[in-house]
Short mmCIF file of C-alpha atoms in Angstrom, two decimals:
data_model
loop_
_atom_site.label_atom_id
_atom_site.label_comp_id
_atom_site.label_asym_id
_atom_site.label_seq_id
_atom_site.Cartn_x
_atom_site.Cartn_y
_atom_site.Cartn_z
CA MET A 14 -13.74 16.57 -0.69
CA SER A 15 -13.37 13.31 -2.56
CA VAL A 16 -9.94 11.98 -3.41
CA PRO A 17 -9.52 11.39 -7.14
CA HIS A 18 -8.48 8.02 -8.50
CA VAL A 19 -5.03 8.46 -9.99
CA SER A 20 -3.17 5.74 -11.86
CA LEU A 21 0.43 5.78 -10.73
CA THR A 22 3.36 3.83 -12.07
CA ALA A 23 5.26 1.67 -9.60
CA SER A 24 8.10 4.18 -9.49
CA GLN A 25 5.71 7.11 -8.91
CA HIS A 26 4.04 5.21 -6.07
CA ARG A 27 7.45 4.42 -4.57
CA LEU A 28 8.47 8.07 -4.77
CA LEU A 29 5.24 9.15 -3.06
CA ALA A 30 5.90 6.56 -0.35
CA GLU A 31 9.36 8.01 0.24
CA LEU A 32 8.02 11.56 0.27
CA ALA A 33 5.36 10.52 2.78
CA GLN A 34 8.26 9.78 5.14
CA ALA A 35 10.35 12.90 4.48
CA ALA A 36 11.08 15.52 1.85
CA LEU A 37 13.80 14.74 -0.67
CA PRO A 38 16.25 17.02 -2.45
CA SER A 39 15.59 17.11 -6.17
CA PRO A 40 17.66 14.42 -7.89
CA SER A 41 18.85 16.96 -10.44
CA ARG A 42 20.56 18.79 -7.57
CA GLU A 43 21.45 15.96 -5.18
CA PRO A 44 21.21 12.54 -6.90
CA ALA A 45 22.97 10.81 -4.00
CA TYR A 46 20.01 11.46 -1.68
CA ALA A 47 17.60 9.61 -3.96
CA ALA A 48 20.05 6.74 -4.36
CA ALA A 49 20.59 6.56 -0.59
CA ARG A 50 16.84 6.05 -0.18
CA GLY A 51 16.81 3.24 -2.71
CA LEU A 52 15.44 5.31 -5.57
CA ASP A 53 16.83 5.53 -9.08
CA PRO A 54 17.73 9.24 -9.50
CA GLN A 55 17.05 9.11 -13.25
CA ARG A 56 13.63 7.51 -12.69
CA VAL A 57 12.79 10.11 -10.03
CA ALA A 58 13.83 12.90 -12.40
CA ALA A 59 11.55 11.40 -15.07
CA ASP A 60 8.59 11.01 -12.65
CA VAL A 61 8.74 14.43 -11.00
CA PRO A 62 7.33 16.51 -13.89
CA ASP A 63 4.17 14.38 -14.07
CA LEU A 64 3.75 14.40 -10.29
CA LEU A 65 4.21 18.17 -10.23
CA TRP A 66 1.65 18.56 -13.02
CA MET A 67 -0.84 16.37 -11.10
CA LYS A 68 -0.12 18.51 -8.01
CA LEU A 69 0.88 15.44 -5.99
CA VAL A 70 4.33 16.80 -5.13
CA SER A 71 5.79 20.26 -4.83
CA ASP A 72 9.30 21.48 -5.54
CA THR A 73 10.29 24.33 -3.27
CA ASP A 74 13.83 25.55 -3.82
CA GLY A 75 14.94 22.10 -5.00
CA LEU A 76 13.25 20.21 -2.17
CA LEU A 77 10.55 17.73 -3.22
CA SER A 78 7.69 17.20 -0.80
CA LEU A 79 4.29 15.60 -0.84
CA THR A 80 1.27 17.88 -1.20
CA LEU A 81 -1.92 17.25 0.75
CA LEU A 82 -3.46 15.87 -2.43
CA GLY A 83 -0.40 13.67 -2.96
CA ALA A 84 -0.70 12.31 0.58
CA ALA A 85 -4.40 11.60 0.08
CA VAL A 86 -3.79 9.83 -3.24
CA PHE A 87 -0.91 7.81 -1.76
CA HIS A 88 -2.90 6.72 1.30
CA ARG A 89 -5.96 5.92 -0.81
CA ALA A 90 -3.84 3.67 -3.05
CA ALA A 91 -2.33 1.98 0.02
CA GLN A 92 -5.80 1.39 1.46
CA GLU A 93 -7.08 -0.05 -1.81
CA GLU A 94 -4.09 -2.40 -1.99
CA ALA A 95 -4.73 -3.54 1.58
CA GLU A 96 -8.38 -4.15 0.71
CA ARG A 97 -7.35 -6.24 -2.32
CA ARG A 98 -4.98 -8.29 -0.17
CA LEU A 99 -7.62 -8.79 2.48
CA ALA A 100 -10.10 -9.94 -0.17
CA ASP A 101 -7.50 -12.44 -1.39
CA VAL A 102 -6.99 -13.73 2.15
CA SER A 103 -10.74 -14.12 2.56
CA ALA A 104 -11.04 -15.94 -0.79
CA PHE A 105 -8.17 -18.24 0.19
CA ALA A 106 -9.90 -19.01 3.48
CA ALA A 107 -13.12 -19.78 1.59
CA ALA A 108 -11.20 -22.17 -0.66
CA LEU A 109 -9.72 -23.87 2.42
CA GLU A 110 -13.19 -24.19 3.93
CA SER A 111 -14.52 -25.87 0.80
CA ARG A 112 -11.96 -28.67 1.05
CA PRO A 113 -13.13 -32.02 2.37
CA ALA A 114 -13.14 -32.09 6.17
CA PRO A 115 -10.25 -33.91 7.84
CA ALA A 116 -10.99 -37.26 9.46
CA GLY A 117 -10.95 -35.73 12.94
CA GLY A 118 -13.84 -33.35 12.19
CA PRO A 119 -14.14 -29.94 10.58
CA ASP A 120 -11.04 -27.78 10.26
CA ARG A 121 -11.90 -24.51 12.03
CA ALA A 122 -8.71 -22.69 10.97
CA PRO A 123 -9.98 -21.57 7.53
CA TYR A 124 -13.25 -20.42 9.09
CA ALA A 125 -11.38 -18.41 11.72
CA LEU A 126 -9.05 -16.96 9.07
CA ARG A 127 -11.97 -15.78 6.93
CA LYS A 128 -13.82 -14.26 9.90
CA LEU A 129 -10.64 -12.48 10.99
CA ALA A 130 -10.01 -11.15 7.46
CA GLN A 131 -13.59 -9.90 7.22
CA GLY A 132 -13.32 -8.14 10.57
CA GLU A 133 -15.98 -10.32 12.16
CA PHE A 134 -13.52 -11.92 14.62
CA SER A 135 -10.88 -10.35 16.80
CA LEU A 136 -7.49 -12.03 16.85
CA ASP A 137 -8.35 -13.63 20.20
CA GLU A 138 -11.60 -15.05 18.80
CA ALA A 139 -9.79 -16.45 15.76
CA LEU A 140 -7.08 -18.00 17.93
CA SER A 141 -9.71 -19.61 20.16
CA CYS A 142 -10.96 -21.56 17.12
CA LEU A 143 -7.59 -23.29 16.91
CA SER A 144 -7.84 -24.94 20.31
#
């Protein structure tokens, strides 16, 4: 089964992240629980209807929890964000590599960083380029 691409607001993503850790009493019943977890109870109350409609969360007797689909969507979004960050790290390393070489010879650190970010080097291999 493929996981659908779902556009989430920042607050919806944050709520899914919290629900991935543990269920949460509905903020309409227990607003203090949402606040204690760093969530805005009013924002949560506004986000829940959409998340229920998308079947990403369930509300059972006032307890919000992540559905299997919600967990899949959350983890897919987290993976895509990690991939974007890794691509940025690799692009930064490429920019470092394109700089003029220092007087003492080529700088191997950007090369090692890019290879590590691309998964071509282990951490030990990347660190060995620094010595």
